[in-house]
């Protein structure tokens, strides 16, 4: 009886062992199948069934959110194994930058997003030198997803921004913005105002506008550096031409006490003294200044081409947007300049899994699809694909301020200038990136002191130049 029990116990153990091994073998096969089938996407050679989650932090800036949501949703639909987890910063880009800067300072790679919306040139340069950003050089040789016969390097409207002397590409040009002077076409027609090209004509026009009890120009003094430079900042390029462009590109010494820049400040000072600026200019934010334009209280505003979309809910139905390059020439033979700034969005944090970085690069490429570019154009951005800029006349629903700005670029006497383009071989001239990042702040403060009569043009120029030279270690 005892031997039978022992035999039965052995038999039970043997059966259980077989079942256990059989079960484990089945689970192992199922797990292997669920991990990878070996299938790759034809478009990029990445695995189809390896799940990846990309983290993104993005500032909520109205229509920007709609455009980006569409890009994320369409990407995930095309590549269902990739999830893009977006953390929206409701307070906008300034708060976004503060949060991101805090993350960078904490040096916590896990907390950092995989894909970075934006970095200042100075911050990006510092991070690149520390090896914190992923190079994306190979993306220039890739073809657009929706146009396989067109390479990225051949189809870009904006210049590639190099942020260190290694000549690596850490970010591709994003949606661009065109800057200049916007006005109400109906107002100009009503009073018989003609669009000026040279400075003398511009001053005459301003006198005529003022005679109608309308302020000739309004700007956003609260963000003076960007919004004043949007228009008036074209003057140094007009007067200085290729020589000034090269000095800026090469980080030349004493750039801001050069004759073209000082002349720009001198003209702004004269313009303000004649009472041609709206009195609220020194304190207005961008929407307040733009409101004065759409309500007919001011005739001109310096701003970017996104303005029509930004103001669409408060713009009268009979308002007609017009655009002019800033009329700062001395003669009709001189070229005018329109400033263009391509957003530098899409940096990739280097200390992330390789597969995450590869998919983040694919998302950057995806953002160039024409349907995504069109959505941004309807919202007020200028797409960065050159083939888009050639087709804009055929697009219905494009923002009217974008349309007007693009039409101006068809003129033979109007040239584009990229305000962020710098010579990568000369970046080592910058010895203090923090000091360089403060140049715009000093410039903005100087504009306000100038138009309020607290400082003269040359004083402002010297103060800006001192900060600039401090950044160059001089």
Tab-separated table of C-alpha atoms in Angstrom:
chain	number	residue	atom	x	y	z
A	1	UNK	CA	0.000	0.000	0.000
A	2	UNK	CA	2.860	2.335	0.885
A	3	UNK	CA	4.589	1.589	-2.417
A	4	UNK	CA	1.375	2.368	-4.332
A	5	UNK	CA	1.139	5.755	-2.609
A	6	UNK	CA	4.754	6.516	-3.452
A	7	UNK	CA	4.146	5.498	-7.072
A	8	UNK	CA	1.005	7.692	-7.228
A	9	UNK	CA	2.854	10.665	-5.762
A	10	UNK	CA	5.646	10.278	-8.339
A	11	UNK	CA	3.071	10.046	-11.119
A	12	UNK	CA	1.296	13.239	-9.977
A	13	UNK	CA	4.590	15.121	-9.771
A	14	UNK	CA	5.528	13.886	-13.244
A	15	UNK	CA	2.185	15.018	-14.728
A	16	UNK	CA	2.399	18.409	-13.041
A	17	UNK	CA	5.942	18.847	-14.317
A	18	UNK	CA	4.833	18.125	-17.894
A	19	UNK	CA	1.910	20.543	-17.583
A	20	UNK	CA	4.163	23.202	-16.100
A	21	UNK	CA	6.776	22.864	-18.819
A	22	UNK	CA	4.082	22.781	-21.474
A	23	UNK	CA	2.460	25.901	-20.066
A	24	UNK	CA	5.744	27.773	-19.778
A	25	UNK	CA	6.658	26.882	-23.317
A	26	UNK	CA	3.337	28.224	-24.575
A	27	UNK	CA	3.662	31.478	-22.648
A	28	UNK	CA	7.229	31.943	-23.850
A	29	UNK	CA	6.123	31.592	-27.465
A	30	UNK	CA	3.229	34.012	-26.939
A	31	UNK	CA	5.480	36.581	-25.220
A	32	UNK	CA	8.010	36.378	-28.035
A	33	UNK	CA	5.327	36.914	-30.621
A	34	UNK	CA	3.931	39.911	-28.707
A	35	UNK	CA	7.344	41.565	-28.422
A	36	UNK	CA	8.413	41.603	-32.036
A	37	UNK	CA	7.346	40.132	-35.325
A	38	UNK	CA	10.321	41.560	-37.181
A	39	UNK	CA	8.106	43.712	-39.422
A	40	UNK	CA	9.495	47.123	-40.322
A	41	UNK	CA	7.910	50.274	-41.709
A	42	UNK	CA	8.914	50.668	-45.331
A	43	UNK	CA	9.132	54.469	-44.960
A	44	UNK	CA	11.767	54.530	-42.241
A	45	UNK	CA	12.918	50.998	-41.408
A	46	UNK	CA	11.714	51.182	-37.801
A	47	UNK	CA	9.907	48.254	-36.108
A	48	UNK	CA	6.138	48.170	-36.452
A	49	UNK	CA	5.237	46.496	-33.196
A	50	UNK	CA	7.702	47.816	-30.637
A	51	UNK	CA	5.702	50.175	-28.466
A	52	UNK	CA	7.234	53.591	-27.903
A	53	UNK	CA	5.965	56.559	-25.891
A	54	UNK	CA	7.424	59.977	-26.692
A	55	UNK	CA	7.108	62.693	-24.068
A	56	UNK	CA	6.503	66.261	-25.253
A	57	UNK	CA	5.865	69.496	-23.366
A	58	UNK	CA	4.106	72.124	-25.473
A	59	UNK	CA	2.823	75.635	-24.655
A	60	UNK	CA	-0.875	76.153	-25.304
A	61	UNK	CA	-1.004	79.172	-27.603
A	62	UNK	CA	-4.459	79.089	-29.141
A	63	UNK	CA	-4.382	77.933	-32.751
A	64	UNK	CA	-0.912	76.502	-32.159
A	65	UNK	CA	-2.620	73.807	-30.123
A	66	UNK	CA	-4.995	72.858	-32.934
A	67	UNK	CA	-2.146	72.583	-35.422
A	68	UNK	CA	0.013	70.501	-33.102
A	69	UNK	CA	-2.846	68.247	-32.032
A	70	UNK	CA	-3.512	67.480	-35.688
A	71	UNK	CA	0.163	66.668	-36.265
A	72	UNK	CA	0.249	64.333	-33.247
A	73	UNK	CA	-3.005	62.572	-34.134
A	74	UNK	CA	-2.071	62.016	-37.780
A	75	UNK	CA	1.373	60.705	-36.806
A	76	UNK	CA	-0.098	58.220	-34.327
A	77	UNK	CA	-2.624	57.104	-36.920
A	78	UNK	CA	0.155	56.407	-39.393
A	79	UNK	CA	2.381	54.739	-36.781
A	80	UNK	CA	0.011	53.156	-34.200
A	81	UNK	CA	2.842	51.653	-32.151
A	82	UNK	CA	3.991	55.180	-31.207
A	83	UNK	CA	2.224	57.226	-28.549
A	84	UNK	CA	3.041	60.911	-28.201
A	85	UNK	CA	2.205	62.035	-24.692
A	86	UNK	CA	1.798	65.818	-24.698
A	87	UNK	CA	1.930	67.889	-21.532
A	88	UNK	CA	0.206	71.181	-22.351
A	89	UNK	CA	1.455	74.301	-20.578
A	90	UNK	CA	-1.679	76.442	-20.385
A	91	UNK	CA	0.128	79.637	-19.402
A	92	UNK	CA	1.988	79.899	-22.699
A	93	UNK	CA	5.558	79.996	-23.928
A	94	UNK	CA	7.114	82.138	-21.184
A	95	UNK	CA	5.995	79.754	-18.437
A	96	UNK	CA	7.010	76.818	-20.638
A	97	UNK	CA	10.559	78.197	-20.852
A	98	UNK	CA	10.769	78.620	-17.079
A	99	UNK	CA	9.601	75.047	-16.460
A	100	UNK	CA	12.014	73.669	-19.031
A	101	UNK	CA	14.903	75.694	-17.640
A	102	UNK	CA	14.180	74.270	-14.193
A	103	UNK	CA	14.243	70.746	-15.650
A	104	UNK	CA	17.552	71.426	-17.379
A	105	UNK	CA	19.107	72.742	-14.177
A	106	UNK	CA	17.940	69.694	-12.215
A	107	UNK	CA	19.891	67.483	-14.660
A	108	UNK	CA	17.184	64.809	-14.428
A	109	UNK	CA	17.259	63.005	-17.768
A	110	UNK	CA	14.132	60.976	-16.987
A	111	UNK	CA	12.095	64.121	-16.296
A	112	UNK	CA	13.188	65.825	-19.527
A	113	UNK	CA	10.846	65.510	-22.527
A	114	UNK	CA	12.099	63.437	-25.455
A	115	UNK	CA	11.128	66.206	-27.904
A	116	UNK	CA	11.666	69.859	-27.010
A	117	UNK	CA	9.352	72.536	-28.379
A	118	UNK	CA	11.824	75.388	-28.223
A	119	UNK	CA	15.172	76.557	-26.907
A	120	UNK	CA	16.835	79.928	-27.179
A	121	UNK	CA	19.931	79.911	-29.390
A	122	UNK	CA	22.114	80.578	-26.361
A	123	UNK	CA	20.599	77.737	-24.291
A	124	UNK	CA	20.789	75.361	-27.237
A	125	UNK	CA	24.446	76.250	-27.812
A	126	UNK	CA	25.302	75.555	-24.171
A	127	UNK	CA	23.447	72.228	-24.187
A	128	UNK	CA	25.060	71.181	-27.469
A	129	UNK	CA	28.512	71.843	-26.051
A	130	UNK	CA	27.619	69.681	-23.037
A	131	UNK	CA	26.479	66.862	-25.316
A	132	UNK	CA	22.865	67.082	-24.144
A	133	UNK	CA	21.239	67.409	-27.589
A	134	UNK	CA	20.900	64.745	-30.273
A	135	UNK	CA	22.452	65.678	-33.661
A	136	UNK	CA	20.023	65.408	-36.580
A	137	UNK	CA	22.410	65.877	-39.525
A	138	UNK	CA	21.088	62.853	-41.416
A	139	UNK	CA	17.582	64.318	-41.614
A	140	UNK	CA	18.675	66.794	-44.298
A	141	UNK	CA	19.262	63.853	-46.630
A	142	UNK	CA	15.841	62.348	-45.979
A	143	UNK	CA	12.903	62.850	-48.316
A	144	UNK	CA	9.592	64.335	-47.251
A	145	UNK	CA	7.003	61.717	-46.337
A	146	UNK	CA	4.420	63.080	-48.770
A	147	UNK	CA	6.904	63.970	-51.555
A	148	UNK	CA	9.473	61.156	-51.813
A	149	UNK	CA	11.326	62.775	-54.730
A	150	UNK	CA	12.114	65.949	-52.734
A	151	UNK	CA	14.857	65.934	-50.096
A	152	UNK	CA	14.596	68.051	-46.982
A	153	UNK	CA	17.774	70.012	-47.767
A	154	UNK	CA	16.363	70.926	-51.189
A	155	UNK	CA	12.849	71.776	-50.056
A	156	UNK	CA	13.407	74.125	-47.118
A	157	UNK	CA	12.355	77.772	-47.272
A	158	UNK	CA	14.293	78.806	-44.162
A	159	UNK	CA	18.002	78.368	-43.468
A	160	UNK	CA	19.280	75.615	-41.222
A	161	UNK	CA	20.317	77.096	-37.882
A	162	UNK	CA	23.749	75.962	-36.686
A	163	UNK	CA	24.210	76.452	-32.983
A	164	UNK	CA	27.790	75.365	-32.388
A	165	UNK	CA	31.137	75.335	-34.115
A	166	UNK	CA	30.992	71.589	-34.775
A	167	UNK	CA	28.647	72.320	-37.675
A	168	UNK	CA	26.164	69.700	-36.452
A	169	UNK	CA	22.458	70.152	-37.119
A	170	UNK	CA	20.514	69.873	-33.884
A	171	UNK	CA	17.186	71.215	-35.148
A	172	UNK	CA	15.485	71.715	-38.500
A	173	UNK	CA	13.704	74.933	-39.520
A	174	UNK	CA	10.100	74.868	-38.367
A	175	UNK	CA	7.182	77.084	-39.265
A	176	UNK	CA	8.377	80.546	-40.170
A	177	UNK	CA	7.095	84.003	-39.422
A	178	UNK	CA	7.343	86.986	-41.754
A	179	UNK	CA	7.572	90.414	-40.160
A	180	UNK	CA	6.794	93.858	-41.458
A	181	UNK	CA	4.165	96.596	-41.395
A	182	UNK	CA	0.461	95.701	-41.549
A	183	UNK	CA	-2.320	98.163	-42.321
A	184	UNK	CA	-5.980	98.493	-43.289
A	185	UNK	CA	-6.319	98.626	-47.084
A	186	UNK	CA	-9.754	100.223	-46.883
A	187	UNK	CA	-8.425	103.076	-44.781
A	188	UNK	CA	-5.650	103.710	-47.295
A	189	UNK	CA	-8.169	103.731	-50.151
A	190	UNK	CA	-10.550	105.995	-48.232
A	191	UNK	CA	-7.944	108.718	-47.703
A	192	UNK	CA	-5.962	108.161	-50.874
A	193	UNK	CA	-2.822	107.089	-49.002
A	194	UNK	CA	-0.074	105.568	-51.152
A	195	UNK	CA	2.225	102.803	-49.952
A	196	UNK	CA	5.712	104.280	-49.393
A	197	UNK	CA	9.062	102.685	-50.126
A	198	UNK	CA	11.598	105.288	-49.064
A	199	UNK	CA	11.981	107.021	-45.696
A	200	UNK	CA	10.977	110.451	-46.980
A	201	UNK	CA	7.720	109.074	-48.387
A	202	UNK	CA	7.048	107.279	-45.113
A	203	UNK	CA	7.421	110.499	-43.110
A	204	UNK	CA	5.109	112.330	-45.539
A	205	UNK	CA	2.522	109.572	-45.219
A	206	UNK	CA	2.718	109.716	-41.425
A	207	UNK	CA	2.049	113.465	-41.483
A	208	UNK	CA	-1.032	112.920	-43.676
A	209	UNK	CA	-2.331	110.190	-41.379
A	210	UNK	CA	-1.851	112.337	-38.317
A	211	UNK	CA	-3.808	115.135	-40.022
A	212	UNK	CA	-6.827	112.785	-40.072
A	213	UNK	CA	-6.608	112.422	-36.258
A	214	UNK	CA	-5.338	108.875	-36.627
A	215	UNK	CA	-2.113	107.689	-35.025
A	216	UNK	CA	0.305	106.761	-37.825
A	217	UNK	CA	1.823	103.749	-36.024
A	218	UNK	CA	1.367	101.594	-32.936
A	219	UNK	CA	3.613	98.853	-31.538
A	220	UNK	CA	3.768	96.459	-28.608
A	221	UNK	CA	6.091	98.218	-26.188
A	222	UNK	CA	5.619	95.545	-23.543
A	223	UNK	CA	7.613	93.226	-25.796
A	224	UNK	CA	9.570	95.972	-27.510
A	225	UNK	CA	12.591	93.970	-28.593
A	226	UNK	CA	10.590	91.640	-30.819
A	227	UNK	CA	7.819	93.914	-32.020
A	228	UNK	CA	9.922	97.018	-32.696
A	229	UNK	CA	12.523	94.921	-34.491
A	230	UNK	CA	9.740	93.369	-36.584
A	231	UNK	CA	9.588	96.532	-38.662
A	232	UNK	CA	12.252	99.025	-37.734
A	233	UNK	CA	14.818	96.247	-37.503
A	234	UNK	CA	14.817	95.989	-41.292
A	235	UNK	CA	16.466	99.422	-41.648
A	236	UNK	CA	20.057	98.300	-40.862
A	237	UNK	CA	19.830	95.674	-43.607
A	238	UNK	CA	18.411	98.183	-46.084
A	239	UNK	CA	21.089	100.789	-45.379
A	240	UNK	CA	23.995	98.456	-44.642
A	241	UNK	CA	23.276	95.830	-47.282
A	242	UNK	CA	25.527	92.800	-47.595
A	243	UNK	CA	28.211	94.375	-45.414
A	244	UNK	CA	25.884	94.652	-42.416
A	245	UNK	CA	24.486	91.169	-43.044
A	246	UNK	CA	27.985	89.696	-43.016
A	247	UNK	CA	28.920	91.511	-39.804
A	248	UNK	CA	25.847	90.174	-38.047
A	249	UNK	CA	26.400	86.672	-39.458
A	250	UNK	CA	30.008	86.610	-38.240
A	251	UNK	CA	29.429	88.116	-34.772
A	252	UNK	CA	31.508	91.141	-35.733
A	253	UNK	CA	32.621	93.469	-32.968
A	254	UNK	CA	30.749	96.738	-32.311
A	255	UNK	CA	27.802	95.712	-34.472
A	256	UNK	CA	25.347	97.871	-32.544
A	257	UNK	CA	27.273	101.103	-32.831
A	258	UNK	CA	27.725	100.644	-36.565
A	259	UNK	CA	26.244	103.381	-38.742
A	260	UNK	CA	23.227	101.394	-40.084
A	261	UNK	CA	22.036	100.403	-36.608
A	262	UNK	CA	22.529	103.852	-35.098
A	263	UNK	CA	20.681	105.389	-38.056
A	264	UNK	CA	17.729	103.096	-37.386
A	265	UNK	CA	17.566	104.330	-33.788
A	266	UNK	CA	17.945	107.939	-34.929
A	267	UNK	CA	14.982	107.596	-37.283
A	268	UNK	CA	12.857	105.961	-34.590
A	269	UNK	CA	13.715	108.816	-32.240
A	270	UNK	CA	12.719	111.405	-34.863
A	271	UNK	CA	9.496	109.546	-35.639
A	272	UNK	CA	8.509	109.521	-31.967
A	273	UNK	CA	9.357	113.193	-31.467
A	274	UNK	CA	6.975	114.165	-34.246
A	275	UNK	CA	4.113	112.458	-32.423
A	276	UNK	CA	3.687	109.708	-34.999
A	277	UNK	CA	3.560	106.911	-32.412
A	278	UNK	CA	0.392	105.984	-30.540
A	279	UNK	CA	0.887	107.184	-26.907
A	280	UNK	CA	0.046	103.708	-25.615
A	281	UNK	CA	2.919	102.134	-27.519
A	282	UNK	CA	5.307	102.111	-24.549
A	283	UNK	CA	2.951	99.977	-22.426
A	284	UNK	CA	0.766	98.031	-24.896
A	285	UNK	CA	1.054	94.280	-25.278
A	286	UNK	CA	0.656	92.775	-28.741
A	287	UNK	CA	-3.117	92.342	-28.719
A	288	UNK	CA	-3.702	95.833	-27.324
A	289	UNK	CA	-1.595	97.399	-30.063
A	290	UNK	CA	-3.263	95.314	-32.758
A	291	UNK	CA	-6.681	96.263	-31.424
A	292	UNK	CA	-5.898	99.930	-32.093
A	293	UNK	CA	-5.259	99.017	-35.720
A	294	UNK	CA	-8.417	96.981	-36.328
A	295	UNK	CA	-10.518	99.664	-34.627
A	296	UNK	CA	-9.111	102.353	-36.925
A	297	UNK	CA	-7.352	104.339	-34.205
A	298	UNK	CA	-3.912	103.611	-35.683
A	299	UNK	CA	-2.963	103.139	-39.323
A	300	UNK	CA	0.094	100.879	-39.099
A	301	UNK	CA	1.431	98.184	-36.785
A	302	UNK	CA	4.703	96.276	-36.847
A	303	UNK	CA	4.051	92.606	-36.222
A	304	UNK	CA	4.279	89.116	-37.700
A	305	UNK	CA	2.054	87.572	-40.342
A	306	UNK	CA	0.061	85.641	-37.750
A	307	UNK	CA	-1.798	88.837	-36.845
A	308	UNK	CA	-5.016	88.282	-38.854
A	309	UNK	CA	-5.678	84.926	-37.258
A	310	UNK	CA	-4.829	86.199	-33.799
A	311	UNK	CA	-7.301	89.075	-34.171
A	312	UNK	CA	-9.993	87.324	-36.232
A	313	UNK	CA	-12.609	87.338	-33.460
A	314	UNK	CA	-12.437	91.125	-33.011
A	315	UNK	CA	-11.683	92.294	-36.568
A	316	UNK	CA	-14.593	94.091	-38.322
A	317	UNK	CA	-16.023	92.246	-41.320
A	318	UNK	CA	-15.076	95.027	-43.724
A	319	UNK	CA	-11.442	95.194	-42.605
A	320	UNK	CA	-8.932	94.384	-45.365
A	321	UNK	CA	-5.409	93.409	-44.371
A	322	UNK	CA	-2.486	94.994	-46.173
A	323	UNK	CA	1.249	94.463	-45.798
A	324	UNK	CA	4.356	96.477	-46.686
A	325	UNK	CA	8.060	95.905	-46.113
A	326	UNK	CA	9.313	98.606	-43.776
A	327	UNK	CA	9.883	101.724	-45.950
A	328	UNK	CA	13.374	102.594	-44.765
A	329	UNK	CA	15.245	103.028	-48.039
A	330	UNK	CA	17.011	106.240	-49.035
A	331	UNK	CA	16.268	105.747	-52.732
A	332	UNK	CA	13.984	103.695	-54.948
A	333	UNK	CA	17.015	101.797	-56.216
A	334	UNK	CA	17.644	100.156	-52.851
A	335	UNK	CA	16.210	96.762	-51.948
A	336	UNK	CA	13.817	96.404	-49.052
A	337	UNK	CA	14.089	93.594	-46.535
A	338	UNK	CA	11.472	91.425	-44.878
A	339	UNK	CA	12.591	89.680	-41.742
A	340	UNK	CA	11.887	85.974	-41.486
A	341	UNK	CA	12.400	83.876	-38.396
A	342	UNK	CA	11.988	80.125	-38.522
A	343	UNK	CA	10.908	78.560	-35.277
A	344	UNK	CA	13.560	76.211	-33.953
A	345	UNK	CA	11.298	73.534	-32.545
A	346	UNK	CA	12.066	69.850	-32.329
A	347	UNK	CA	15.284	69.492	-30.341
A	348	UNK	CA	15.788	65.949	-29.057
A	349	UNK	CA	17.252	65.186	-25.632
A	350	UNK	CA	20.298	62.972	-26.109
A	351	UNK	CA	20.036	60.964	-22.885
A	352	UNK	CA	16.989	59.015	-24.066
A	353	UNK	CA	16.523	55.481	-25.446
A	354	UNK	CA	17.767	55.112	-29.025
A	355	UNK	CA	14.370	54.049	-30.347
A	356	UNK	CA	12.715	57.101	-28.769
A	357	UNK	CA	15.240	59.388	-30.445
A	358	UNK	CA	14.704	57.734	-33.810
A	359	UNK	CA	10.946	58.168	-33.574
A	360	UNK	CA	11.350	61.779	-32.409
A	361	UNK	CA	13.303	62.455	-35.606
A	362	UNK	CA	10.535	60.859	-37.639
A	363	UNK	CA	8.021	63.162	-35.965
A	364	UNK	CA	10.149	66.159	-36.956
A	365	UNK	CA	10.059	64.936	-40.543
A	366	UNK	CA	6.310	64.350	-40.312
A	367	UNK	CA	5.763	68.010	-39.383
A	368	UNK	CA	6.840	68.950	-42.924
A	369	UNK	CA	3.852	67.200	-44.532
A	370	UNK	CA	1.931	69.685	-46.656
A	371	UNK	CA	-1.391	69.044	-44.915
A	372	UNK	CA	0.229	69.964	-41.589
A	373	UNK	CA	1.995	72.948	-43.128
A	374	UNK	CA	-1.324	74.155	-44.563
A	375	UNK	CA	-3.024	73.989	-41.179
A	376	UNK	CA	-0.308	76.197	-39.775
A	377	UNK	CA	-0.648	78.603	-42.707
A	378	UNK	CA	-4.361	78.954	-42.060
A	379	UNK	CA	-3.422	79.823	-38.486
A	380	UNK	CA	-0.961	82.528	-39.458
A	381	UNK	CA	2.383	80.781	-39.888
A	382	UNK	CA	4.487	80.718	-43.030
A	383	UNK	CA	5.360	77.114	-43.915
A	384	UNK	CA	9.003	76.171	-44.267
A	385	UNK	CA	8.629	74.120	-47.438
A	386	UNK	CA	9.591	76.014	-50.567
A	387	UNK	CA	7.101	74.091	-52.704
A	388	UNK	CA	4.325	75.337	-50.426
A	389	UNK	CA	5.384	78.954	-50.885
A	390	UNK	CA	5.076	78.454	-54.637
A	391	UNK	CA	1.480	77.217	-54.358
A	392	UNK	CA	-0.033	79.608	-51.842
A	393	UNK	CA	-2.162	81.433	-54.448
A	394	UNK	CA	-4.212	78.260	-54.925
A	395	UNK	CA	-5.008	77.765	-51.256
A	396	UNK	CA	-8.437	78.650	-49.958
A	397	UNK	CA	-8.716	79.719	-46.352
A	398	UNK	CA	-5.120	80.869	-45.929
A	399	UNK	CA	-4.755	83.633	-43.348
A	400	UNK	CA	-5.128	86.991	-45.170
A	401	UNK	CA	-2.127	88.509	-43.400
A	402	UNK	CA	0.020	85.541	-44.457
A	403	UNK	CA	-1.243	85.875	-48.021
A	404	UNK	CA	-0.373	89.582	-48.137
A	405	UNK	CA	3.129	88.964	-46.760
A	406	UNK	CA	3.825	86.135	-49.200
A	407	UNK	CA	2.689	88.284	-52.113
A	408	UNK	CA	5.192	90.965	-51.097
A	409	UNK	CA	7.999	88.434	-51.444
A	410	UNK	CA	7.233	88.136	-55.156
A	411	UNK	CA	8.558	91.648	-55.715
A	412	UNK	CA	12.043	91.778	-57.235
A	413	UNK	CA	13.124	94.546	-54.845
A	414	UNK	CA	12.167	92.646	-51.678
A	415	UNK	CA	14.619	90.261	-50.049
A	416	UNK	CA	14.329	87.899	-47.102
A	417	UNK	CA	16.687	88.091	-44.150
A	418	UNK	CA	16.844	85.310	-41.578
A	419	UNK	CA	17.331	87.030	-38.239
A	420	UNK	CA	18.666	83.903	-36.531
A	421	UNK	CA	21.207	82.792	-39.117
A	422	UNK	CA	24.769	82.935	-37.804
A	423	UNK	CA	28.096	81.585	-39.043
A	424	UNK	CA	28.722	78.283	-37.187
A	425	UNK	CA	32.470	78.751	-37.627
A	426	UNK	CA	32.276	82.022	-35.695
A	427	UNK	CA	30.102	80.905	-32.796
A	428	UNK	CA	33.214	80.440	-30.684
A	429	UNK	CA	33.477	84.249	-30.657
A	430	UNK	CA	30.641	84.201	-28.124
A	431	UNK	CA	32.294	83.772	-24.732
A	432	UNK	CA	29.256	84.294	-22.518
A	433	UNK	CA	25.932	82.862	-23.727
A	434	UNK	CA	24.058	84.262	-20.724
A	435	UNK	CA	25.286	87.760	-21.551
A	436	UNK	CA	24.315	87.276	-25.198
A	437	UNK	CA	20.811	86.180	-24.206
A	438	UNK	CA	20.390	89.528	-22.406
A	439	UNK	CA	21.131	91.632	-25.496
A	440	UNK	CA	17.485	91.559	-26.602
A	441	UNK	CA	16.326	92.671	-23.157
A	442	UNK	CA	18.715	95.617	-23.204
A	443	UNK	CA	17.582	96.399	-26.742
A	444	UNK	CA	13.899	96.352	-25.784
A	445	UNK	CA	14.499	98.600	-22.783
A	446	UNK	CA	16.462	100.948	-25.016
A	447	UNK	CA	13.630	101.262	-27.526
A	448	UNK	CA	11.264	102.369	-24.769
A	449	UNK	CA	13.736	104.878	-23.334
A	450	UNK	CA	14.202	106.241	-26.838
A	451	UNK	CA	10.529	106.761	-27.713
A	452	UNK	CA	9.766	108.237	-24.288
A	453	UNK	CA	12.608	110.737	-24.587
A	454	UNK	CA	14.682	109.412	-21.704
A	455	UNK	CA	17.713	108.577	-23.834
A	456	UNK	CA	19.145	109.593	-27.203
A	457	UNK	CA	19.784	107.233	-30.098
A	458	UNK	CA	23.536	107.024	-29.614
A	459	UNK	CA	23.155	106.422	-25.866
A	460	UNK	CA	20.822	103.502	-26.539
A	461	UNK	CA	23.160	102.109	-29.193
A	462	UNK	CA	26.137	102.251	-26.845
A	463	UNK	CA	24.248	100.480	-24.071
A	464	UNK	CA	23.164	97.642	-26.419
A	465	UNK	CA	26.665	97.366	-27.848
A	466	UNK	CA	28.243	97.166	-24.390
A	467	UNK	CA	26.072	94.176	-23.545
A	468	UNK	CA	26.869	92.575	-26.907
A	469	UNK	CA	30.620	93.102	-26.481
A	470	UNK	CA	30.413	91.680	-22.954
A	471	UNK	CA	29.041	88.494	-24.526
A	472	UNK	CA	32.030	88.455	-26.880
A	473	UNK	CA	34.334	88.717	-23.907
A	474	UNK	CA	35.438	92.268	-24.758
